[in-house]
Coordinates of C-alpha atoms in Angstrom, one line a residue:
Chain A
X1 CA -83.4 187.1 100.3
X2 CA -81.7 189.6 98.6
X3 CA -78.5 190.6 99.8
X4 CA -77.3 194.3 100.1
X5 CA -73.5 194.5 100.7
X6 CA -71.7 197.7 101.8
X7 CA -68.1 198.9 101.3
X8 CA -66.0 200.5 103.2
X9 CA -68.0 199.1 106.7
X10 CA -66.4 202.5 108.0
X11 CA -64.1 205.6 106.6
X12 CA -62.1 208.7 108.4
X13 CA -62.6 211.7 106.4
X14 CA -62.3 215.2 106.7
X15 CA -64.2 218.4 106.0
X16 CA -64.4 218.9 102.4
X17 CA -63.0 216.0 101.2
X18 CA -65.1 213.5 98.4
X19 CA -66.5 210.3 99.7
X20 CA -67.7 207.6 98.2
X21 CA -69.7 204.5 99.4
X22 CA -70.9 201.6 97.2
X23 CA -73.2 199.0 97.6
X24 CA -73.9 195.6 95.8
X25 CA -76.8 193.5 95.0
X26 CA -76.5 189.9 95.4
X27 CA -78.7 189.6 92.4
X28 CA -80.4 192.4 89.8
X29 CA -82.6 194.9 91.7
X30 CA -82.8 197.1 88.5
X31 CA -82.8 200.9 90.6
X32 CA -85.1 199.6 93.2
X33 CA -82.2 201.4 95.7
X34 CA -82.5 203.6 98.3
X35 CA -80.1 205.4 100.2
X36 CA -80.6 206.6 104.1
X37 CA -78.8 208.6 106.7
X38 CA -78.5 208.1 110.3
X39 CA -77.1 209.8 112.5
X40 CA -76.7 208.9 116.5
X41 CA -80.2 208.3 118.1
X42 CA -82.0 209.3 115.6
X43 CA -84.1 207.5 112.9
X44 CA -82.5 207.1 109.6
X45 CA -83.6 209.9 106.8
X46 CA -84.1 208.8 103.0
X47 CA -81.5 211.3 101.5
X48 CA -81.8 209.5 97.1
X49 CA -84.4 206.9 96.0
X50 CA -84.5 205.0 92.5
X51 CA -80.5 204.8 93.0
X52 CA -79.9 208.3 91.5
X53 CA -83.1 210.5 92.8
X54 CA -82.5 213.3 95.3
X55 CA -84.9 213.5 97.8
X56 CA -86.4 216.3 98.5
X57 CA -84.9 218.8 100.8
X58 CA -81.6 217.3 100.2
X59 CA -78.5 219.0 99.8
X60 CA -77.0 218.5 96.3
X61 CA -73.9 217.4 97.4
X62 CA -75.4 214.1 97.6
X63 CA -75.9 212.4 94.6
X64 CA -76.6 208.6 93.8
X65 CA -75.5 206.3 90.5
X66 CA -75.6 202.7 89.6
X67 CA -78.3 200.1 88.2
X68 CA -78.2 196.1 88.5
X69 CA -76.1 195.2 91.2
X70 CA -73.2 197.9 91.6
X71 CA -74.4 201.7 93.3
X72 CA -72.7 204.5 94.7
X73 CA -73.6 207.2 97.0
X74 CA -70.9 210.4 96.7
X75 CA -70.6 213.3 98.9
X76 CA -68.9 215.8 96.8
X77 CA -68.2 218.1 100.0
X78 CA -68.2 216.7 103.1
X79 CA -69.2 218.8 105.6
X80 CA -69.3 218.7 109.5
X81 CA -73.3 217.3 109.7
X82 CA -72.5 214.6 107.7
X83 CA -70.6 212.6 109.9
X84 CA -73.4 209.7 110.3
X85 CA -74.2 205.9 109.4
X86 CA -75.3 205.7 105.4
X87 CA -77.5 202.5 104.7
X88 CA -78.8 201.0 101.1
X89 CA -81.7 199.3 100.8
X90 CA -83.5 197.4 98.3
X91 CA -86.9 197.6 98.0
X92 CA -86.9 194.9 94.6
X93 CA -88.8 192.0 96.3
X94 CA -89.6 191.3 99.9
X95 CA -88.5 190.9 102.0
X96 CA -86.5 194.5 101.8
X97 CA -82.7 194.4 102.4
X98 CA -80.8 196.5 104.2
X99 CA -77.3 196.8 104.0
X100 CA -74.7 196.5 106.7
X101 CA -74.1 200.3 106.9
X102 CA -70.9 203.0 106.5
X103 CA -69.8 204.8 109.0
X104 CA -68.6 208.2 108.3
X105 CA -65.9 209.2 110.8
X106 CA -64.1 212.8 111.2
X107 CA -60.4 212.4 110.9
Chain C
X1 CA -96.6 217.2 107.0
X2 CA -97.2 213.6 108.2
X3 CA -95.5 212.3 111.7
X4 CA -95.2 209.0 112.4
X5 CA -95.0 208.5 116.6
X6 CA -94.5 205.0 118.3
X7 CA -95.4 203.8 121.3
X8 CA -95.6 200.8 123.5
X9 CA -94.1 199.2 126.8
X10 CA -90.6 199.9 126.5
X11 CA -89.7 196.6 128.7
X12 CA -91.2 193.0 127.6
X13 CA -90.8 189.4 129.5
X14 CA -89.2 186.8 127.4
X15 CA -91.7 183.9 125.9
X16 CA -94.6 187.5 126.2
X17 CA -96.2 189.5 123.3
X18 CA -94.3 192.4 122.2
X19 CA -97.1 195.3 121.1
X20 CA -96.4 198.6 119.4
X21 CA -99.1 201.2 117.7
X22 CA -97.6 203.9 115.2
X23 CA -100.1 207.0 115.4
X24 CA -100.1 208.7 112.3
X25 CA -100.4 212.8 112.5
X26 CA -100.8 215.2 109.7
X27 CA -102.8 213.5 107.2
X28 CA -104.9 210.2 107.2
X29 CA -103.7 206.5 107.6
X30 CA -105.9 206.1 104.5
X31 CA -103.8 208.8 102.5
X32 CA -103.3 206.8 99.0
X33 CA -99.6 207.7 98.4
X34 CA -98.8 205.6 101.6
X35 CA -97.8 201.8 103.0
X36 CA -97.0 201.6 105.8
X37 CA -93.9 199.2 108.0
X38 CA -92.0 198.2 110.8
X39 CA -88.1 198.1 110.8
X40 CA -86.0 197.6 113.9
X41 CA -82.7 198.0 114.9
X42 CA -80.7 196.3 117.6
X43 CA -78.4 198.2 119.8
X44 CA -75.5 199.0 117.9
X45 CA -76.7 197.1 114.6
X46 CA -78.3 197.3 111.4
X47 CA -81.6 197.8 110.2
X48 CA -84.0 195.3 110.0
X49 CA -87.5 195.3 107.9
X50 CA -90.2 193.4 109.7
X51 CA -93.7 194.0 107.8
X52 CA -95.4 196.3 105.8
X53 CA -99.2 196.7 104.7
X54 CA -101.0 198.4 102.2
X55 CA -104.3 200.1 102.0
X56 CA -106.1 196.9 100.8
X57 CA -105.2 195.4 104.1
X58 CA -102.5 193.1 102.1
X59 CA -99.6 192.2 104.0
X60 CA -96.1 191.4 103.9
X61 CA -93.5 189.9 106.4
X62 CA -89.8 188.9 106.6
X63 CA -89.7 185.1 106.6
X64 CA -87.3 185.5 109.5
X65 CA -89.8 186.4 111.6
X66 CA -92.9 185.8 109.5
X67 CA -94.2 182.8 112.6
X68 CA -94.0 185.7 115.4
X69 CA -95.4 188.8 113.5
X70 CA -98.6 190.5 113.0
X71 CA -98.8 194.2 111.4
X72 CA -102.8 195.9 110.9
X73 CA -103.9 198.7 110.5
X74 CA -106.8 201.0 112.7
X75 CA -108.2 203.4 110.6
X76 CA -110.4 205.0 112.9
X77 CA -107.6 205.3 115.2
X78 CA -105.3 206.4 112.3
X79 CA -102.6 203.8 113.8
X80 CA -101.2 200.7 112.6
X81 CA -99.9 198.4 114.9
X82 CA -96.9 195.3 115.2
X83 CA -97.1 192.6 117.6
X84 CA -94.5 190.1 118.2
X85 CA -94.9 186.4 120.0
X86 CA -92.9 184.5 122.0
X87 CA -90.1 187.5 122.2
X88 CA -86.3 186.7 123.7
X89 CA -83.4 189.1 124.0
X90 CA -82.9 188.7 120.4
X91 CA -86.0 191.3 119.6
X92 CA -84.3 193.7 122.0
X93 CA -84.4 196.4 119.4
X94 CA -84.9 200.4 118.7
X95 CA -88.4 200.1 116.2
X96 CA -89.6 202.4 114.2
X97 CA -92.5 202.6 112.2
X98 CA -92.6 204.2 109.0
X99 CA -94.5 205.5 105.8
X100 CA -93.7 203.6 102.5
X101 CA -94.0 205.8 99.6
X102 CA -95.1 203.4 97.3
X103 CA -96.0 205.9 94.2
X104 CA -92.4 206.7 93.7
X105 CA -89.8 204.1 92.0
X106 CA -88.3 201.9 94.8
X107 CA -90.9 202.9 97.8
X108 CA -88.5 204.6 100.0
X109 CA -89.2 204.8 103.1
X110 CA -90.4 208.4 104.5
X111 CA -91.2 209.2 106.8
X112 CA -89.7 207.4 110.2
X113 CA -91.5 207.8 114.1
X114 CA -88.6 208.5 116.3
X115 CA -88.4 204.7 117.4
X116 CA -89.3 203.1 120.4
X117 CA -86.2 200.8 122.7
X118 CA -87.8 197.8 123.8
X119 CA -85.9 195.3 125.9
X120 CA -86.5 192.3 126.6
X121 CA -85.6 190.7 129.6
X122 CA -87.4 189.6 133.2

């Protein structure tokens, strides 16, 4: 299995600050990377796909980089419904990866 | 605009069968643009992919839990189903069912059911 390994596991941020998560491939998964949001009980929501692809309907200060094994997920803006749980995933080879998941905090 | 809903007994017996159906609204089970999975998430935890099947009936599991699982797919029901064996308070899990969009690069998953909290315990 693939592994999918997030950093920070959790982050205090405030309104309008920058915020970047990463997420690394225990092998090449090319941009076979998606990015979700979750927030309390609620499913998760696909916010880029193909590591860099907004989907759509998604705000643009979202945006998502990397290939390989090294990605990124940046919130320019941070704004008050962003507080959630962010989750890659890699959808290379089965079975598909999730990693452990960020927790975005209000400080 | 598709919805995925699940449903299910939300409370299962350990060593019992665990049995979910997603009903698909808004479009057809058979809609070409879509697989379609089970994930899970235990209280507090990550996210965990179970299966997935496509519209040729093919079908894909974790190895983790490959000896326990069984996804198909009714298409006159438009649903798709998951059943797990020989459950212990280690399924204990939120699951949702979702739609794979496997025409786009990396088949993200869109769109989620709401999930469904079965427990297991007797």
């Amino acid at each position: 299995d693939i592994q999918m390994t997030q950093s920070p596991s959790s982050l205090s941020a405030s309104v309008g600050d920058r915020v970047t998560i990463t997420c690394r491939a225990s092998q090449s998964i090319s941009n076979h990377l998606n990015w979700y949001q979750q927030k309390p009980g609620k499913a998760p929501k696909v916010l880029i796909y193909a590591a860099s692809t907004l989907q759509s309907g998604v705000p643009l200060r979202f945006s998502g980089s990397g290939s390989g094994t090294d990605f990124t997920l940046t919130i320019t803006s941070l704004q008050p419904e962003d507080f959630a749980t962010y989750y890659c995933q890699q959808s290379n080879s089965v079975p598909r990866t999730f990693g452990q998941g960020t927790k975005v905090e209000i400080k | 605009q598709l919805q995925l809903q699940e449903s299910g007994p939300g409370l299962v017996k350990p060593s019992e069968t665990l049995s979910l159906t997603c009903t698909v609204s808004g479009g057809s089970i058979s809609n070409s643009n879509y697989y379609w999975g089970w994930i899970r998430q235990p209280p507090g935890k990550g996210l965990e992919w179970i299966a997935s099947i496509n519209d040729s009936g093919d079908t894909y599991y974790n190895p983790s839990l490959k000896s326990r699982v069984t996804i198909s797919v009714d298409t006159s029901k438009n649903q798709f189903s998951l059943k797990v064996t020989s459950v212990t308070a280690a399924d204990t899990a939120v699951y949702y069912c979702a739609g794979i969009l496997f025409r786009l690069s990396s088949s993200p998953l869109d769109p989620w059911g709401q999930g469904a909290l079965v427990i297991v315990s007797s």
